[in-house]
PDB file of N, CA, C and O in Angstrom:
ATOM      1  N   MET A 222    -136.492  25.521 -46.513  1.00 81.00           N
ATOM      2  CA  MET A 222    -136.003  24.773 -47.884  1.00 81.00           C
ATOM      3  C   MET A 222    -135.486  23.419 -47.556  1.00 81.00           C
ATOM      4  O   MET A 222    -135.921  22.492 -48.139  1.00 81.00           O
ATOM      5  N   ALA A 223    -134.628  23.505 -46.767  1.00 81.00           N
ATOM      6  CA  ALA A 223    -134.042  22.190 -46.243  1.00 81.00           C
ATOM      7  C   ALA A 223    -134.940  21.110 -45.644  1.00 81.00           C
ATOM      8  O   ALA A 223    -134.980  19.866 -46.034  1.00 81.00           O
ATOM      9  N   GLY A 224    -135.993  21.581 -44.705  1.00 80.00           N
ATOM     10  CA  GLY A 224    -136.907  20.694 -44.442  1.00 80.00           C
ATOM     11  C   GLY A 224    -137.704  19.999 -45.399  1.00 80.00           C
ATOM     12  O   GLY A 224    -138.127  18.840 -45.437  1.00 80.00           O
ATOM     13  N   TRP A 225    -138.196  20.758 -46.485  1.00 81.00           N
ATOM     14  CA  TRP A 225    -138.704  20.467 -47.520  1.00 81.00           C
ATOM     15  C   TRP A 225    -138.144  19.179 -48.451  1.00 81.00           C
ATOM     16  O   TRP A 225    -138.815  18.187 -48.694  1.00 81.00           O
ATOM     17  N   LEU A 226    -136.963  19.662 -48.797  1.00 80.00           N
ATOM     18  CA  LEU A 226    -136.019  18.703 -49.436  1.00 80.00           C
ATOM     19  C   LEU A 226    -135.750  17.483 -48.843  1.00 80.00           C
ATOM     20  O   LEU A 226    -136.047  16.425 -49.376  1.00 80.00           O
ATOM     21  N   ALA A 227    -135.491  17.568 -47.446  1.00 79.00           N
ATOM     22  CA  ALA A 227    -135.621  16.325 -46.493  1.00 79.00           C
ATOM     23  C   ALA A 227    -136.769  15.284 -46.730  1.00 79.00           C
ATOM     24  O   ALA A 227    -136.708  14.277 -46.827  1.00 79.00           O
ATOM     25  N   SER A 228    -137.904  16.093 -46.468  1.00 78.00           N
ATOM     26  CA  SER A 228    -139.296  15.425 -46.621  1.00 78.00           C
ATOM     27  C   SER A 228    -139.619  14.797 -47.976  1.00 78.00           C
ATOM     28  O   SER A 228    -140.092  13.851 -48.115  1.00 78.00           O
ATOM     29  N   TRP A 229    -138.936  15.441 -49.113  1.00 79.00           N
ATOM     30  CA  TRP A 229    -139.127  15.154 -50.313  1.00 79.00           C
ATOM     31  C   TRP A 229    -138.301  13.883 -50.685  1.00 79.00           C
ATOM     32  O   TRP A 229    -138.532  12.830 -51.143  1.00 79.00           O
ATOM     33  N   LEU A 230    -137.124  13.633 -49.884  1.00 82.00           N
ATOM     34  CA  LEU A 230    -136.110  12.686 -50.060  1.00 82.00           C
ATOM     35  C   LEU A 230    -136.418  11.437 -49.126  1.00 82.00           C
ATOM     36  O   LEU A 230    -136.526  10.384 -49.432  1.00 82.00           O
ATOM     37  N   VAL A 231    -136.945  11.766 -47.896  1.00 82.00           N
ATOM     38  CA  VAL A 231    -137.348  10.594 -47.213  1.00 82.00           C
ATOM     39  C   VAL A 231    -138.819  10.688 -46.509  1.00 82.00           C
ATOM     40  O   VAL A 231    -139.333   9.712 -45.738  1.00 82.00           O
ATOM     41  N   GLY A 232    -139.821  11.337 -47.056  1.00 75.00           N
ATOM     42  CA  GLY A 232    -141.140  11.370 -46.696  1.00 75.00           C
ATOM     43  C   GLY A 232    -141.541  12.420 -45.686  1.00 75.00           C
ATOM     44  O   GLY A 232    -140.614  12.771 -44.965  1.00 75.00           O
ATOM     45  N   GLY A 233    -142.634  12.913 -45.651  1.00 73.00           N
ATOM     46  CA  GLY A 233    -143.295  13.493 -44.584  1.00 73.00           C
ATOM     47  C   GLY A 233    -144.004  14.840 -45.101  1.00 73.00           C
ATOM     48  O   GLY A 233    -143.674  15.083 -46.451  1.00 73.00           O
ATOM     49  N   SER A 234    -144.793  15.806 -44.459  1.00 72.00           N
ATOM     50  CA  SER A 234    -145.345  16.774 -45.055  1.00 72.00           C
ATOM     51  C   SER A 234    -145.802  17.894 -43.873  1.00 72.00           C
ATOM     52  O   SER A 234    -145.743  17.616 -42.650  1.00 72.00           O
ATOM     53  N   GLY A 235    -146.245  18.825 -44.274  1.00 78.00           N
ATOM     54  CA  GLY A 235    -146.494  19.981 -43.177  1.00 78.00           C
ATOM     55  C   GLY A 235    -145.532  21.315 -43.025  1.00 78.00           C
ATOM     56  O   GLY A 235    -144.415  20.765 -43.058  1.00 78.00           O
ATOM     57  N   LEU A 236    -146.104  22.411 -43.205  1.00 78.00           N
ATOM     58  CA  LEU A 236    -145.173  23.622 -43.373  1.00 78.00           C
ATOM     59  C   LEU A 236    -144.377  23.743 -41.745  1.00 78.00           C
ATOM     60  O   LEU A 236    -143.237  23.942 -41.936  1.00 78.00           O
ATOM     61  N   LEU A 237    -145.203  23.667 -40.691  1.00 79.00           N
ATOM     62  CA  LEU A 237    -144.668  23.655 -39.401  1.00 79.00           C
ATOM     63  C   LEU A 237    -143.336  22.610 -39.437  1.00 79.00           C
ATOM     64  O   LEU A 237    -142.312  22.969 -38.932  1.00 79.00           O
ATOM     65  N   GLN A 238    -143.636  21.283 -39.803  1.00 81.00           N
ATOM     66  CA  GLN A 238    -142.702  20.274 -39.817  1.00 81.00           C
ATOM     67  C   GLN A 238    -141.589  20.456 -40.841  1.00 81.00           C
ATOM     68  O   GLN A 238    -140.431  20.358 -40.367  1.00 81.00           O
ATOM     69  N   TYR A 239    -141.804  21.252 -41.859  1.00 83.00           N
ATOM     70  CA  TYR A 239    -140.802  21.581 -42.732  1.00 83.00           C
ATOM     71  C   TYR A 239    -139.765  22.563 -42.124  1.00 83.00           C
ATOM     72  O   TYR A 239    -138.418  22.475 -42.054  1.00 83.00           O
ATOM     73  N   VAL A 240    -140.330  23.611 -41.426  1.00 86.00           N
ATOM     74  CA  VAL A 240    -139.580  24.495 -40.868  1.00 86.00           C
ATOM     75  C   VAL A 240    -138.759  24.165 -39.743  1.00 86.00           C
ATOM     76  O   VAL A 240    -137.500  24.401 -39.596  1.00 86.00           O
ATOM     77  N   VAL A 241    -139.215  23.242 -38.720  1.00 87.00           N
ATOM     78  CA  VAL A 241    -138.747  22.736 -37.640  1.00 87.00           C
ATOM     79  C   VAL A 241    -137.681  21.672 -38.131  1.00 87.00           C
ATOM     80  O   VAL A 241    -136.572  21.788 -37.518  1.00 87.00           O
ATOM     81  N   THR A 242    -137.851  21.036 -38.805  1.00 87.00           N
ATOM     82  CA  THR A 242    -136.933  19.964 -39.594  1.00 87.00           C
ATOM     83  C   THR A 242    -135.746  20.651 -40.226  1.00 87.00           C
ATOM     84  O   THR A 242    -134.512  20.297 -40.171  1.00 87.00           O
ATOM     85  N   GLY A 243    -136.033  21.852 -40.855  1.00 85.00           N
ATOM     86  CA  GLY A 243    -134.835  22.546 -41.598  1.00 85.00           C
ATOM     87  C   GLY A 243    -134.013  23.195 -40.426  1.00 85.00           C
ATOM     88  O   GLY A 243    -132.564  23.205 -40.851  1.00 85.00           O
ATOM     89  N   LEU A 244    -134.784  23.864 -39.591  1.00 90.00           N
ATOM     90  CA  LEU A 244    -133.779  24.450 -38.624  1.00 90.00           C
ATOM     91  C   LEU A 244    -132.828  23.670 -37.933  1.00 90.00           C
ATOM     92  O   LEU A 244    -131.711  23.731 -37.675  1.00 90.00           O
ATOM     93  N   ALA A 245    -133.660  22.387 -37.225  1.00 91.00           N
ATOM     94  CA  ALA A 245    -132.695  21.319 -36.727  1.00 91.00           C
ATOM     95  C   ALA A 245    -131.841  20.835 -37.488  1.00 91.00           C
ATOM     96  O   ALA A 245    -130.707  20.287 -36.951  1.00 91.00           O
ATOM     97  N   GLY A 246    -131.972  20.620 -38.574  1.00 90.00           N
ATOM     98  CA  GLY A 246    -131.078  19.855 -39.798  1.00 90.00           C
ATOM     99  C   GLY A 246    -129.791  20.885 -39.967  1.00 90.00           C
ATOM    100  O   GLY A 246    -128.764  20.333 -40.085  1.00 90.00           O
ATOM    101  N   SER A 247    -130.042  22.331 -39.937  1.00 92.00           N
ATOM    102  CA  SER A 247    -128.991  23.002 -40.334  1.00 92.00           C
ATOM    103  C   SER A 247    -128.047  23.224 -39.278  1.00 92.00           C
ATOM    104  O   SER A 247    -126.862  23.036 -39.434  1.00 92.00           O
ATOM    105  N   LEU A 248    -128.571  23.014 -37.769  1.00 94.00           N
ATOM    106  CA  LEU A 248    -127.721  22.875 -36.642  1.00 94.00           C
ATOM    107  C   LEU A 248    -127.034  21.427 -36.602  1.00 94.00           C
ATOM    108  O   LEU A 248    -125.774  21.584 -36.543  1.00 94.00           O
ATOM    109  N   ILE A 249    -127.795  20.427 -36.964  1.00 94.00           N
ATOM    110  CA  ILE A 249    -127.164  18.885 -36.899  1.00 94.00           C
ATOM    111  C   ILE A 249    -126.075  18.924 -37.892  1.00 94.00           C
ATOM    112  O   ILE A 249    -125.036  18.363 -37.820  1.00 94.00           O
ATOM    113  N   GLY A 250    -126.576  19.251 -39.381  1.00 94.00           N
ATOM    114  CA  GLY A 250    -125.747  19.041 -40.556  1.00 94.00           C
ATOM    115  C   GLY A 250    -124.353  19.923 -40.162  1.00 94.00           C
ATOM    116  O   GLY A 250    -123.459  19.356 -40.445  1.00 94.00           O
ATOM    117  N   GLY A 251    -124.438  21.211 -39.743  1.00 94.00           N
ATOM    118  CA  GLY A 251    -123.238  21.834 -39.833  1.00 94.00           C
ATOM    119  C   GLY A 251    -122.482  21.341 -38.486  1.00 94.00           C
ATOM    120  O   GLY A 251    -121.129  21.182 -38.761  1.00 94.00           O
ATOM    121  N   PHE A 252    -122.985  21.004 -37.287  1.00 96.00           N
ATOM    122  CA  PHE A 252    -122.272  20.223 -36.168  1.00 96.00           C
ATOM    123  C   PHE A 252    -121.723  19.035 -36.876  1.00 96.00           C
ATOM    124  O   PHE A 252    -120.171  18.737 -36.528  1.00 96.00           O
ATOM    125  N   LEU A 253    -122.212  18.071 -37.504  1.00 95.00           N
ATOM    126  CA  LEU A 253    -121.512  17.008 -37.861  1.00 95.00           C
ATOM    127  C   LEU A 253    -120.459  17.225 -38.802  1.00 95.00           C
ATOM    128  O   LEU A 253    -119.344  16.539 -38.731  1.00 95.00           O
ATOM    129  N   LEU A 254    -120.709  17.912 -39.946  1.00 95.00           N
ATOM    130  CA  LEU A 254    -119.886  17.996 -40.986  1.00 95.00           C
ATOM    131  C   LEU A 254    -118.578  18.896 -40.358  1.00 95.00           C
ATOM    132  O   LEU A 254    -117.280  18.461 -40.712  1.00 95.00           O
ATOM    133  N   GLU A 255    -118.740  19.533 -39.503  1.00 95.00           N
ATOM    134  CA  GLU A 255    -117.342  20.233 -38.938  1.00 95.00           C
ATOM    135  C   GLU A 255    -116.706  19.241 -38.079  1.00 95.00           C
ATOM    136  O   GLU A 255    -115.410  19.162 -38.054  1.00 95.00           O
ATOM    137  N   ARG A 256    -117.220  18.599 -37.394  1.00 97.00           N
ATOM    138  CA  ARG A 256    -116.937  17.663 -36.262  1.00 97.00           C
ATOM    139  C   ARG A 256    -116.062  16.555 -37.099  1.00 97.00           C
ATOM    140  O   ARG A 256    -114.964  16.094 -36.586  1.00 97.00           O
ATOM    141  N   LEU A 257    -116.651  16.014 -38.355  1.00 96.00           N
ATOM    142  CA  LEU A 257    -116.089  15.013 -38.845  1.00 96.00           C
ATOM    143  C   LEU A 257    -114.983  15.747 -40.104  1.00 96.00           C
ATOM    144  O   LEU A 257    -114.315  14.761 -40.653  1.00 96.00           O
ATOM    145  N   GLY A 258    -114.711  17.085 -39.980  1.00 96.00           N
ATOM    146  CA  GLY A 258    -114.002  17.454 -41.107  1.00 96.00           C
ATOM    147  C   GLY A 258    -114.416  17.257 -42.400  1.00 96.00           C
ATOM    148  O   GLY A 258    -113.387  17.238 -43.376  1.00 96.00           O
ATOM    149  N   ILE A 259    -115.643  17.481 -42.865  1.00 94.00           N
ATOM    150  CA  ILE A 259    -116.012  16.773 -44.093  1.00 94.00           C
ATOM    151  C   ILE A 259    -116.334  18.131 -44.761  1.00 94.00           C
ATOM    152  O   ILE A 259    -116.900  19.012 -44.436  1.00 94.00           O
ATOM    153  N   ASP A 260    -115.539  18.314 -46.141  1.00 94.00           N
ATOM    154  CA  ASP A 260    -115.883  19.678 -46.786  1.00 94.00           C
ATOM    155  C   ASP A 260    -116.722  19.164 -48.295  1.00 94.00           C
ATOM    156  O   ASP A 260    -116.166  18.449 -48.832  1.00 94.00           O
ATOM    157  N   LEU A 261    -117.717  19.845 -48.078  1.00 93.00           N
ATOM    158  CA  LEU A 261    -118.578  19.206 -49.382  1.00 93.00           C
ATOM    159  C   LEU A 261    -118.045  19.607 -50.810  1.00 93.00           C
ATOM    160  O   LEU A 261    -118.226  19.139 -51.799  1.00 93.00           O
ATOM    161  N   GLY A 262    -117.144  20.768 -50.654  1.00 95.00           N
ATOM    162  CA  GLY A 262    -116.681  21.118 -51.887  1.00 95.00           C
ATOM    163  C   GLY A 262    -117.546  22.117 -52.805  1.00 95.00           C
ATOM    164  O   GLY A 262    -117.135  22.019 -53.844  1.00 95.00           O
ATOM    165  N   ILE A 263    -118.482  22.458 -52.388  1.00 94.00           N
ATOM    166  CA  ILE A 263    -119.272  23.355 -53.004  1.00 94.00           C
ATOM    167  C   ILE A 263    -118.979  25.041 -52.857  1.00 94.00           C
ATOM    168  O   ILE A 263    -118.742  25.387 -51.668  1.00 94.00           O
ATOM    169  N   ARG A 264    -118.558  25.567 -53.933  1.00 95.00           N
ATOM    170  CA  ARG A 264    -118.025  26.773 -53.627  1.00 95.00           C
ATOM    171  C   ARG A 264    -119.156  27.859 -53.587  1.00 95.00           C
ATOM    172  O   ARG A 264    -118.771  28.933 -52.755  1.00 95.00           O
ATOM    173  N   ASN A 265    -120.196  27.682 -53.788  1.00 96.00           N
ATOM    174  CA  ASN A 265    -121.432  28.710 -53.611  1.00 96.00           C
ATOM    175  C   ASN A 265    -121.812  28.454 -52.272  1.00 96.00           C
ATOM    176  O   ASN A 265    -122.282  27.565 -51.621  1.00 96.00           O
ATOM    177  N   GLN A 266    -121.530  29.522 -51.325  1.00 94.00           N
ATOM    178  CA  GLN A 266    -122.037  29.523 -49.907  1.00 94.00           C
ATOM    179  C   GLN A 266    -123.559  29.415 -49.614  1.00 94.00           C
ATOM    180  O   GLN A 266    -123.834  28.413 -48.899  1.00 94.00           O
ATOM    181  N   THR A 267    -124.293  29.861 -50.420  1.00 94.00           N
ATOM    182  CA  THR A 267    -125.809  29.545 -50.305  1.00 94.00           C
ATOM    183  C   THR A 267    -125.999  27.943 -50.638  1.00 94.00           C
ATOM    184  O   THR A 267    -126.715  27.419 -49.905  1.00 94.00           O
ATOM    185  N   ALA A 268    -125.575  27.478 -51.687  1.00 95.00           N
ATOM    186  CA  ALA A 268    -125.878  26.538 -52.148  1.00 95.00           C
ATOM    187  C   ALA A 268    -125.098  25.195 -50.871  1.00 95.00           C
ATOM    188  O   ALA A 268    -125.757  24.289 -50.631  1.00 95.00           O
ATOM    189  N   SER A 269    -124.117  25.584 -50.417  1.00 94.00           N
ATOM    190  CA  SER A 269    -123.506  24.664 -49.424  1.00 94.00           C
ATOM    191  C   SER A 269    -124.257  24.883 -48.340  1.00 94.00           C
ATOM    192  O   SER A 269    -124.258  23.682 -47.576  1.00 94.00           O
ATOM    193  N   ARG A 270    -124.853  25.857 -47.747  1.00 93.00           N
ATOM    194  CA  ARG A 270    -125.711  26.048 -46.590  1.00 93.00           C
ATOM    195  C   ARG A 270    -126.818  24.995 -46.679  1.00 93.00           C
ATOM    196  O   ARG A 270    -127.314  24.553 -45.754  1.00 93.00           O
ATOM    197  N   ILE A 271    -127.656  25.029 -48.039  1.00 92.00           N
ATOM    198  CA  ILE A 271    -128.834  24.228 -48.216  1.00 92.00           C
ATOM    199  C   ILE A 271    -128.414  22.819 -48.212  1.00 92.00           C
ATOM    200  O   ILE A 271    -129.230  22.062 -47.604  1.00 92.00           O
ATOM    201  N   VAL A 272    -127.334  22.361 -48.799  1.00 94.00           N
ATOM    202  CA  VAL A 272    -126.939  21.094 -48.645  1.00 94.00           C
ATOM    203  C   VAL A 272    -126.746  20.631 -47.550  1.00 94.00           C
ATOM    204  O   VAL A 272    -127.177  19.511 -47.064  1.00 94.00           O
ATOM    205  N   THR A 273    -125.890  21.135 -46.507  1.00 94.00           N
ATOM    206  CA  THR A 273    -125.484  21.179 -45.340  1.00 94.00           C
ATOM    207  C   THR A 273    -126.770  21.012 -44.486  1.00 94.00           C
ATOM    208  O   THR A 273    -127.108  19.860 -43.669  1.00 94.00           O
ATOM    209  N   ALA A 274    -127.755  21.839 -44.481  1.00 92.00           N
ATOM    210  CA  ALA A 274    -129.025  21.754 -43.731  1.00 92.00           C
ATOM    211  C   ALA A 274    -129.884  20.615 -44.163  1.00 92.00           C
ATOM    212  O   ALA A 274    -130.676  19.757 -43.309  1.00 92.00           O
ATOM    213  N   THR A 275    -130.132  20.381 -45.666  1.00 91.00           N
ATOM    214  CA  THR A 275    -130.845  19.301 -46.080  1.00 91.00           C
ATOM    215  C   THR A 275    -129.945  17.973 -45.447  1.00 91.00           C
ATOM    216  O   THR A 275    -130.862  17.055 -45.020  1.00 91.00           O
ATOM    217  N   LEU A 276    -128.911  17.753 -45.525  1.00 93.00           N
ATOM    218  CA  LEU A 276    -128.337  16.443 -44.637  1.00 93.00           C
ATOM    219  C   LEU A 276    -128.696  16.326 -43.585  1.00 93.00           C
ATOM    220  O   LEU A 276    -128.933  15.247 -42.968  1.00 93.00           O
ATOM    221  N   GLY A 277    -128.568  17.375 -42.711  1.00 92.00           N
ATOM    222  CA  GLY A 277    -128.768  17.410 -41.042  1.00 92.00           C
ATOM    223  C   GLY A 277    -130.350  17.003 -41.296  1.00 92.00           C
ATOM    224  O   GLY A 277    -130.613  16.259 -40.300  1.00 92.00           O
ATOM    225  N   ALA A 278    -131.403  17.665 -41.777  1.00 90.00           N
ATOM    226  CA  ALA A 278    -132.595  17.417 -41.822  1.00 90.00           C
ATOM    227  C   ALA A 278    -133.083  16.069 -42.218  1.00 90.00           C
ATOM    228  O   ALA A 278    -134.043  15.385 -41.506  1.00 90.00           O
ATOM    229  N   VAL A 279    -132.354  15.384 -43.252  1.00 91.00           N
ATOM    230  CA  VAL A 279    -132.471  14.067 -43.567  1.00 91.00           C
ATOM    231  C   VAL A 279    -132.130  13.009 -42.176  1.00 91.00           C
ATOM    232  O   VAL A 279    -132.883  12.060 -42.060  1.00 91.00           O
ATOM    233  N   ILE A 280    -131.070  13.689 -41.526  1.00 91.00           N
ATOM    234  CA  ILE A 280    -130.861  12.781 -40.344  1.00 91.00           C
ATOM    235  C   ILE A 280    -131.607  13.001 -39.277  1.00 91.00           C
ATOM    236  O   ILE A 280    -132.070  11.771 -38.771  1.00 91.00           O
ATOM    237  N   VAL A 281    -132.103  14.081 -38.955  1.00 90.00           N
ATOM    238  CA  VAL A 281    -133.226  14.547 -38.118  1.00 90.00           C
ATOM    239  C   VAL A 281    -134.394  13.550 -38.353  1.00 90.00           C
ATOM    240  O   VAL A 281    -135.048  12.941 -37.376  1.00 90.00           O
ATOM    241  N   VAL A 282    -135.012  13.541 -39.728  1.00 88.00           N
ATOM    242  CA  VAL A 282    -136.223  12.748 -39.893  1.00 88.00           C
ATOM    243  C   VAL A 282    -136.096  11.388 -39.644  1.00 88.00           C
ATOM    244  O   VAL A 282    -136.790  10.615 -39.115  1.00 88.00           O
ATOM    245  N   LEU A 283    -134.910  10.687 -40.261  1.00 90.00           N
ATOM    246  CA  LEU A 283    -134.650   9.539 -39.968  1.00 90.00           C
ATOM    247  C   LEU A 283    -134.518   9.062 -38.325  1.00 90.00           C
ATOM    248  O   LEU A 283    -135.025   7.970 -38.006  1.00 90.00           O
ATOM    249  N   LEU A 284    -134.067   9.775 -37.594  1.00 90.00           N
ATOM    250  CA  LEU A 284    -133.686   9.435 -36.129  1.00 90.00           C
ATOM    251  C   LEU A 284    -135.204   9.676 -35.757  1.00 90.00           C
ATOM    252  O   LEU A 284    -135.713   8.808 -34.636  1.00 90.00           O
ATOM    253  N   ALA A 285    -136.072  10.626 -35.844  1.00 86.00           N
ATOM    254  CA  ALA A 285    -137.428  10.961 -35.444  1.00 86.00           C
ATOM    255  C   ALA A 285    -137.986   9.484 -35.779  1.00 86.00           C
ATOM    256  O   ALA A 285    -138.750   9.011 -34.944  1.00 86.00           O
ATOM    257  N   ARG A 286    -137.940   8.926 -36.937  1.00 86.00           N
ATOM    258  CA  ARG A 286    -138.823   7.612 -37.266  1.00 86.00           C
ATOM    259  C   ARG A 286    -138.181   6.495 -36.547  1.00 86.00           C
ATOM    260  O   ARG A 286    -139.048   5.439 -36.161  1.00 86.00           O
ATOM    261  N   LEU A 287    -136.908   6.429 -36.186  1.00 90.00           N
ATOM    262  CA  LEU A 287    -136.483   5.213 -35.469  1.00 90.00           C
ATOM    263  C   LEU A 287    -136.777   5.600 -34.078  1.00 90.00           C
ATOM    264  O   LEU A 287    -137.136   4.354 -33.311  1.00 90.00           O
ATOM    265  N   ILE A 288    -137.018   6.693 -33.498  1.00 91.00           N
ATOM    266  CA  ILE A 288    -137.500   6.680 -31.714  1.00 91.00           C
ATOM    267  C   ILE A 288    -139.082   6.646 -32.004  1.00 91.00           C
ATOM    268  O   ILE A 288    -139.487   5.926 -30.863  1.00 91.00           O
ATOM    269  N   GLY A 289    -139.740   7.046 -32.972  1.00 78.00           N
ATOM    270  CA  GLY A 289    -141.150   7.204 -32.888  1.00 78.00           C
ATOM    271  C   GLY A 289    -141.595   5.914 -33.604  1.00 78.00           C
ATOM    272  O   GLY A 289    -142.293   5.288 -33.447  1.00 78.00           O
TER     273      GLY A 289
END
């Protein structure tokens, strides 16, 4: 879901790309938010995970565009 949301926000397509972007995004989003000490303030654990993964996925997509 996070990969699809990120592609909807910054562009992109393809099921495999959605899955890979979502997985990478969840790792990167979780890592960055934890390191920076950012609390999203979302009480629902599922919604918090989706938002975290989507933020990470957006970062992954933007970095891939800068590199490629």
